[in-house]
Short mmCIF file of C-alpha atoms in Angstrom, two decimals:
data_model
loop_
_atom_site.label_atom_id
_atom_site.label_comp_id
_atom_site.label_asym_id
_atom_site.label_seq_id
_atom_site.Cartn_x
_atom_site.Cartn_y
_atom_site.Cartn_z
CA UNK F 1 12.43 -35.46 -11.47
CA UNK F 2 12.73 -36.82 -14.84
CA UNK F 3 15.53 -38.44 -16.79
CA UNK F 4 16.18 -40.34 -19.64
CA UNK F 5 18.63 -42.83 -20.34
CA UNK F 6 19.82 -43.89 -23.76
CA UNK F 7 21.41 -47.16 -23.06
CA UNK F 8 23.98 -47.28 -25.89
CA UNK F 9 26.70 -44.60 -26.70
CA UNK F 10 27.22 -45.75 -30.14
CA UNK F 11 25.74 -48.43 -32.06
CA UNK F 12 28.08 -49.82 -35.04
CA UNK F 13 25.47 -51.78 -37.77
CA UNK F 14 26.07 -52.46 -41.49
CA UNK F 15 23.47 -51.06 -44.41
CA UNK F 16 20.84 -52.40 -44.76
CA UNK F 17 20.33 -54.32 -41.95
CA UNK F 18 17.90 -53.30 -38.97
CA UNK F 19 18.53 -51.47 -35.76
CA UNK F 20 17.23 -50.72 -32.44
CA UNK F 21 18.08 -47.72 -30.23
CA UNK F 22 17.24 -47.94 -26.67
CA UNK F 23 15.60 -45.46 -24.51
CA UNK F 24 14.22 -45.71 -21.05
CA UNK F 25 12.68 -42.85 -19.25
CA UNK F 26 11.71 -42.35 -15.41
CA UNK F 27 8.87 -40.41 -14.66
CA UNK F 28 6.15 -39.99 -12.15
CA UNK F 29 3.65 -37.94 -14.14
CA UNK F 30 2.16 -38.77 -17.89
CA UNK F 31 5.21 -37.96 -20.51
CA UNK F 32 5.35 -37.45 -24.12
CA UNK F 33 8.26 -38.84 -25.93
CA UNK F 34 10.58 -37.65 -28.38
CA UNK F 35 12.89 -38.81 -30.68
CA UNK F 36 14.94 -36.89 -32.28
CA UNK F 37 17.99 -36.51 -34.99
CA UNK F 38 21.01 -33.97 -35.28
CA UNK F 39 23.33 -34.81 -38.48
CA UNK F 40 26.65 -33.06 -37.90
CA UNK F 41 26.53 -29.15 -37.76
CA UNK F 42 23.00 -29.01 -37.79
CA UNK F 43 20.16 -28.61 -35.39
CA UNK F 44 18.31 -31.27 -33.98
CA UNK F 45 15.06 -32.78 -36.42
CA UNK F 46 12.30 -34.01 -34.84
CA UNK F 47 11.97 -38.07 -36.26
CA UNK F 48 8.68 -38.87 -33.86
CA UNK F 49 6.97 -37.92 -31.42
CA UNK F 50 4.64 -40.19 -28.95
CA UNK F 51 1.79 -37.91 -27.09
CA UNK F 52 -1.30 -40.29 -26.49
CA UNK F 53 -2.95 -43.31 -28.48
CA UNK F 54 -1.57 -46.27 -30.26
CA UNK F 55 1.78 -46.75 -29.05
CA UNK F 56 3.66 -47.85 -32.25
CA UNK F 57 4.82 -44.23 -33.47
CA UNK F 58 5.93 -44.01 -37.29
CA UNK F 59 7.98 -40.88 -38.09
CA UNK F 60 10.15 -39.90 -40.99
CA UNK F 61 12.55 -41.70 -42.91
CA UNK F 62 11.28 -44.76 -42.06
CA UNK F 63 11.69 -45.07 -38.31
CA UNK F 64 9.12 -46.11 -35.88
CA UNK F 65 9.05 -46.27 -32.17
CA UNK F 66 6.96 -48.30 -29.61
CA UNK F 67 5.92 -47.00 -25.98
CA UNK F 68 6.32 -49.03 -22.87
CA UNK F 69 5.03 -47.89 -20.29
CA UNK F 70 4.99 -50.65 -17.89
CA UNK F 71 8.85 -51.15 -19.02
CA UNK F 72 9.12 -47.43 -19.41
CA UNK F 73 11.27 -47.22 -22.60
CA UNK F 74 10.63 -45.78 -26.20
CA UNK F 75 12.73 -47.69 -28.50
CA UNK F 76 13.68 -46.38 -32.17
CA UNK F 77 13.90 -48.97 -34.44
CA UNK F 78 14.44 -49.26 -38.54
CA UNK F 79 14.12 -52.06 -40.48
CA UNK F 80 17.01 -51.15 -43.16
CA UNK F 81 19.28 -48.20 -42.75
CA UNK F 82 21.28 -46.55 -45.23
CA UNK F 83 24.53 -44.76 -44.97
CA UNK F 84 22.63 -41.18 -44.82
CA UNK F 85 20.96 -42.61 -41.56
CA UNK F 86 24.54 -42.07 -39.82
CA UNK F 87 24.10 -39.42 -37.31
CA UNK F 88 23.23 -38.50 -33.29
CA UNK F 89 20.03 -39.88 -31.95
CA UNK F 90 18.40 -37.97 -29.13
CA UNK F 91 15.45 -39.34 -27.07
CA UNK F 92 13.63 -36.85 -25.12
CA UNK F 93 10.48 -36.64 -22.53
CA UNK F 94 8.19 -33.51 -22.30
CA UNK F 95 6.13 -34.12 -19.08
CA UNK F 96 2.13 -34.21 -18.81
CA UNK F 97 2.04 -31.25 -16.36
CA UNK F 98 4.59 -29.20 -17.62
CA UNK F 99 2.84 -25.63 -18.56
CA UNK F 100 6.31 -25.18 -20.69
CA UNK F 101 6.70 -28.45 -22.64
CA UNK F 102 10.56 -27.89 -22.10
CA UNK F 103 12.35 -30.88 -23.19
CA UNK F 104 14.55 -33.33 -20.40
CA UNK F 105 17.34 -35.49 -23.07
CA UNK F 106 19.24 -38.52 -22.85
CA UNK F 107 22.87 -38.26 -23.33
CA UNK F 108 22.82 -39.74 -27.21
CA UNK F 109 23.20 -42.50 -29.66
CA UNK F 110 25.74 -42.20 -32.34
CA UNK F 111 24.71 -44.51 -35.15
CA UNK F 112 27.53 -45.43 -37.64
CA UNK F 113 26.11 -47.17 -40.54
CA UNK F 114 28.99 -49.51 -42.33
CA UNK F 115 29.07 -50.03 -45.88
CA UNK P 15 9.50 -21.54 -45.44
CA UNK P 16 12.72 -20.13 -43.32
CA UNK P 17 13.36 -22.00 -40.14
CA UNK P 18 14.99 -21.08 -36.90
CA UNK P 19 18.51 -19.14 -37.61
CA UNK P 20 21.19 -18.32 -35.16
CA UNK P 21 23.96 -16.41 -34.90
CA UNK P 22 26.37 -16.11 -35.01
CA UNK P 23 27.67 -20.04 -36.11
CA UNK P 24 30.92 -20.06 -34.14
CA UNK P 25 32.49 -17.51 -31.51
CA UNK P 26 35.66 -17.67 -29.63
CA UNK P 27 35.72 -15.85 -27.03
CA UNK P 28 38.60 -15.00 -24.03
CA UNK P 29 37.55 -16.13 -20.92
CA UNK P 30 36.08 -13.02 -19.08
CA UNK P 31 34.30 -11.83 -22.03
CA UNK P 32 30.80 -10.87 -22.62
CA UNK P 33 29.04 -12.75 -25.29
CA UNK P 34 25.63 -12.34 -26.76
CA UNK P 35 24.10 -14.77 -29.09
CA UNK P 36 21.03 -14.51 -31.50
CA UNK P 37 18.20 -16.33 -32.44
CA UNK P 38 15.31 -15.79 -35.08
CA UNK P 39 12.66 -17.71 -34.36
CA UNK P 40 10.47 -19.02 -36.93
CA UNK P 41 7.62 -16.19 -38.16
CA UNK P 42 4.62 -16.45 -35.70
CA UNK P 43 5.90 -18.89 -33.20
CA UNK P 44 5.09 -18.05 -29.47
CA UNK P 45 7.13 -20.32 -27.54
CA UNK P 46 11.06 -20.17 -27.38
CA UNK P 47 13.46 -21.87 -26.11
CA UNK P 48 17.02 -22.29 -25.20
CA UNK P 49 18.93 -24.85 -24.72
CA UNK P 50 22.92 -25.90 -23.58
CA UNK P 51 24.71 -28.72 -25.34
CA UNK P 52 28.15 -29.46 -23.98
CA UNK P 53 30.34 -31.76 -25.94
CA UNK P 54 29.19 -35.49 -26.78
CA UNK P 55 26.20 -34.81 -24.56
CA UNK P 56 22.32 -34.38 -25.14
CA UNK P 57 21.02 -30.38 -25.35
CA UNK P 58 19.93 -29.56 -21.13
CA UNK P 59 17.17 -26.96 -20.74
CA UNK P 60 18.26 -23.33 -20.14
CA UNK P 61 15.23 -20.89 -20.50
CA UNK P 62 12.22 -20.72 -21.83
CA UNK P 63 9.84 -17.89 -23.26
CA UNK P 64 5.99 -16.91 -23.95
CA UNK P 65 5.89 -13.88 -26.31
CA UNK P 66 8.04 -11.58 -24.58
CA UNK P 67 7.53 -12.94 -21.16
CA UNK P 68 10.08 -15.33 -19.66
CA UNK P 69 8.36 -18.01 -17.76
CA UNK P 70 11.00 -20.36 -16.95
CA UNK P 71 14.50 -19.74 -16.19
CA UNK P 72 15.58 -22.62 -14.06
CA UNK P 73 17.79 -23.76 -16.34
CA UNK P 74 20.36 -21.14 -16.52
CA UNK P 75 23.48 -21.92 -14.69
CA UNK P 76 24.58 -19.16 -13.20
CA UNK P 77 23.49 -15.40 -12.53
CA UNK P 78 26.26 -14.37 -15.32
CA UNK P 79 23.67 -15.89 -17.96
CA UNK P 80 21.33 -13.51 -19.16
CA UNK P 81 18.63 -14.15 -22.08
CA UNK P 82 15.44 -12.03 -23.18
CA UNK P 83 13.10 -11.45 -26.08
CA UNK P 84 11.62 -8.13 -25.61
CA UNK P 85 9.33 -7.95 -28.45
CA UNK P 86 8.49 -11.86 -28.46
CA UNK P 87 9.90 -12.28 -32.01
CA UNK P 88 14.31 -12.33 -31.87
CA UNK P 89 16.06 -13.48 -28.62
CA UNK P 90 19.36 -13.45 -27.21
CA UNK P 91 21.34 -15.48 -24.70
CA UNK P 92 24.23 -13.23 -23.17
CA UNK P 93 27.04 -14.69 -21.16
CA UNK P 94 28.86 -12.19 -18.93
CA UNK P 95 32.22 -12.58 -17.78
CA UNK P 96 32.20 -16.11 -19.89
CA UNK P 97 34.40 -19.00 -18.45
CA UNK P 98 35.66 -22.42 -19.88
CA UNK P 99 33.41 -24.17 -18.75
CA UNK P 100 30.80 -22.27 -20.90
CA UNK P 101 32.32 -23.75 -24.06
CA UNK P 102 29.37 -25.50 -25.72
CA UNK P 103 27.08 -25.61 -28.64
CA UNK P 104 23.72 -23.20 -27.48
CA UNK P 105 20.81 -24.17 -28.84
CA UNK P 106 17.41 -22.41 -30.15
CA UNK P 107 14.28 -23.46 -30.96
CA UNK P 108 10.99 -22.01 -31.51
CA UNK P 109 7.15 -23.69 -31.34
CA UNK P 110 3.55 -23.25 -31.61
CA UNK P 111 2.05 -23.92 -28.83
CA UNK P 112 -1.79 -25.98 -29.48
CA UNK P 113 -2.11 -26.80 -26.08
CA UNK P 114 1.01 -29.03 -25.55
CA UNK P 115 0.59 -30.93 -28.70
CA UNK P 116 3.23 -28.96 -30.24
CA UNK P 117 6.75 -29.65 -32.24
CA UNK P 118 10.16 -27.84 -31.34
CA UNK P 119 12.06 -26.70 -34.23
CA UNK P 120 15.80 -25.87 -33.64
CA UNK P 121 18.09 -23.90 -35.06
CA UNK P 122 21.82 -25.33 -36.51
CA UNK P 123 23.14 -23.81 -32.73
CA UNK P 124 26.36 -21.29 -32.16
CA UNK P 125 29.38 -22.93 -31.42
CA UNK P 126 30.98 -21.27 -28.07
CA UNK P 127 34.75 -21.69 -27.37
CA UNK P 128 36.06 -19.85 -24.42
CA UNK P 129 39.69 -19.99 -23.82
#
């Protein structure tokens, strides 16, 4: 079965300086990784996605992501936030084989972004 | 263009109630699905649908949830005899499938309180 585990419940960082949100994933089958955003009262955005090739991932707003596979994580990461970046970070894994591309989803990130 | 809408936002409902909740899927999309999120947790696969065809349902709980899309356009998730423990945000979102290269787009999710 597959899982994902985002390794940090909430991740406290001032503006403007960078940040890294963890994600690790267990799998036994090819995945495609997700990353994605929910700001309060809203649905979730989609920020990247990883399916095949290079595995630095840019996505919106200025966040990228990098597949491990032999560490089996996809880390978020942002070289500057801003205080509009506060929000709920999901990660999420589609598998390879899946004929419905549902989506398995860590638990969450909440980043606070200080002023 | 208009993206995925639910309804309705927020519904409180006495425990042994039957709820039904919406969701209009975004024009043309063929894939749909639904999703659970309980409170300070990531969304958890409920159902998922083809057109009007429901080809996975192993995410739904229990036999008292209940979800269908008969003309493969507007779906909704009904709850029968709803309990506490139902109390969540439900989630929809709606995609075009090109093989599995494809993105999920949610809706903003009804808010379910059961007391």
């Amino acid at each position: 079965a597959q899982s994902v585990t985002q390794l940090d419940s909430q991740v406290p960082v001032f503006e403007e300086a960078p940040v890294e949100l963890r994600c690790n994933y267990s799998s036994s089958v090819s995945v495609y990784l997700f990353w994605y955003v929910q700001y309060p009262n809203q649905g979730l955005q989609l920020l990247l996605k990883y399916l095949s090739g290079s595995t630095l991932v840019k996505g919106i707003n200025g966040f990228e992501a990098e597949f491990n596979k032999s560490q089996t994580s996809f880390h978020l990461r942002k070289p500057s936030v801003h205080i509009s970046d506060t929000a709920e970070y999901f990660c999420a894994v589609s598998s390879g084989s899946s004929n419905t591309g549902k989506l398995i989803f860590g638990q969450g990130t909440t980043l606070q972004v200080k002023p | 263009g208009a993206g995925v809408s639910q309804s309705p936002r927020y519904k409180v409902a006495k425990r042994g109630q039957d709820v039904a909740l919406r969701c209009d899927p975004i024009s043309g999309h063929v894939s749909l699905f639904w999703y659970q999120q309980a409170l300070g947790q990531g969304p958890e696969f409920l159902t998922y649908f083809q057109n009007e065809a429901q080809l996975d349902k192993s995410g739904l709980p229990s036999d008292r949830f209940f979800a269908e899309r008969p003309e493969g356009s507007v779906s909704t998730l009904k709850i029968q005899r709803t309990q506490q423990e139902d109390s969540a945000v439900y989630l929809c979102a709606s995609s075009t499938p090109l093989g599995l290269l494809f993105t999920q787009y949610f809706g903003p999710g009804t808010r379910l309180l059961v007391l």
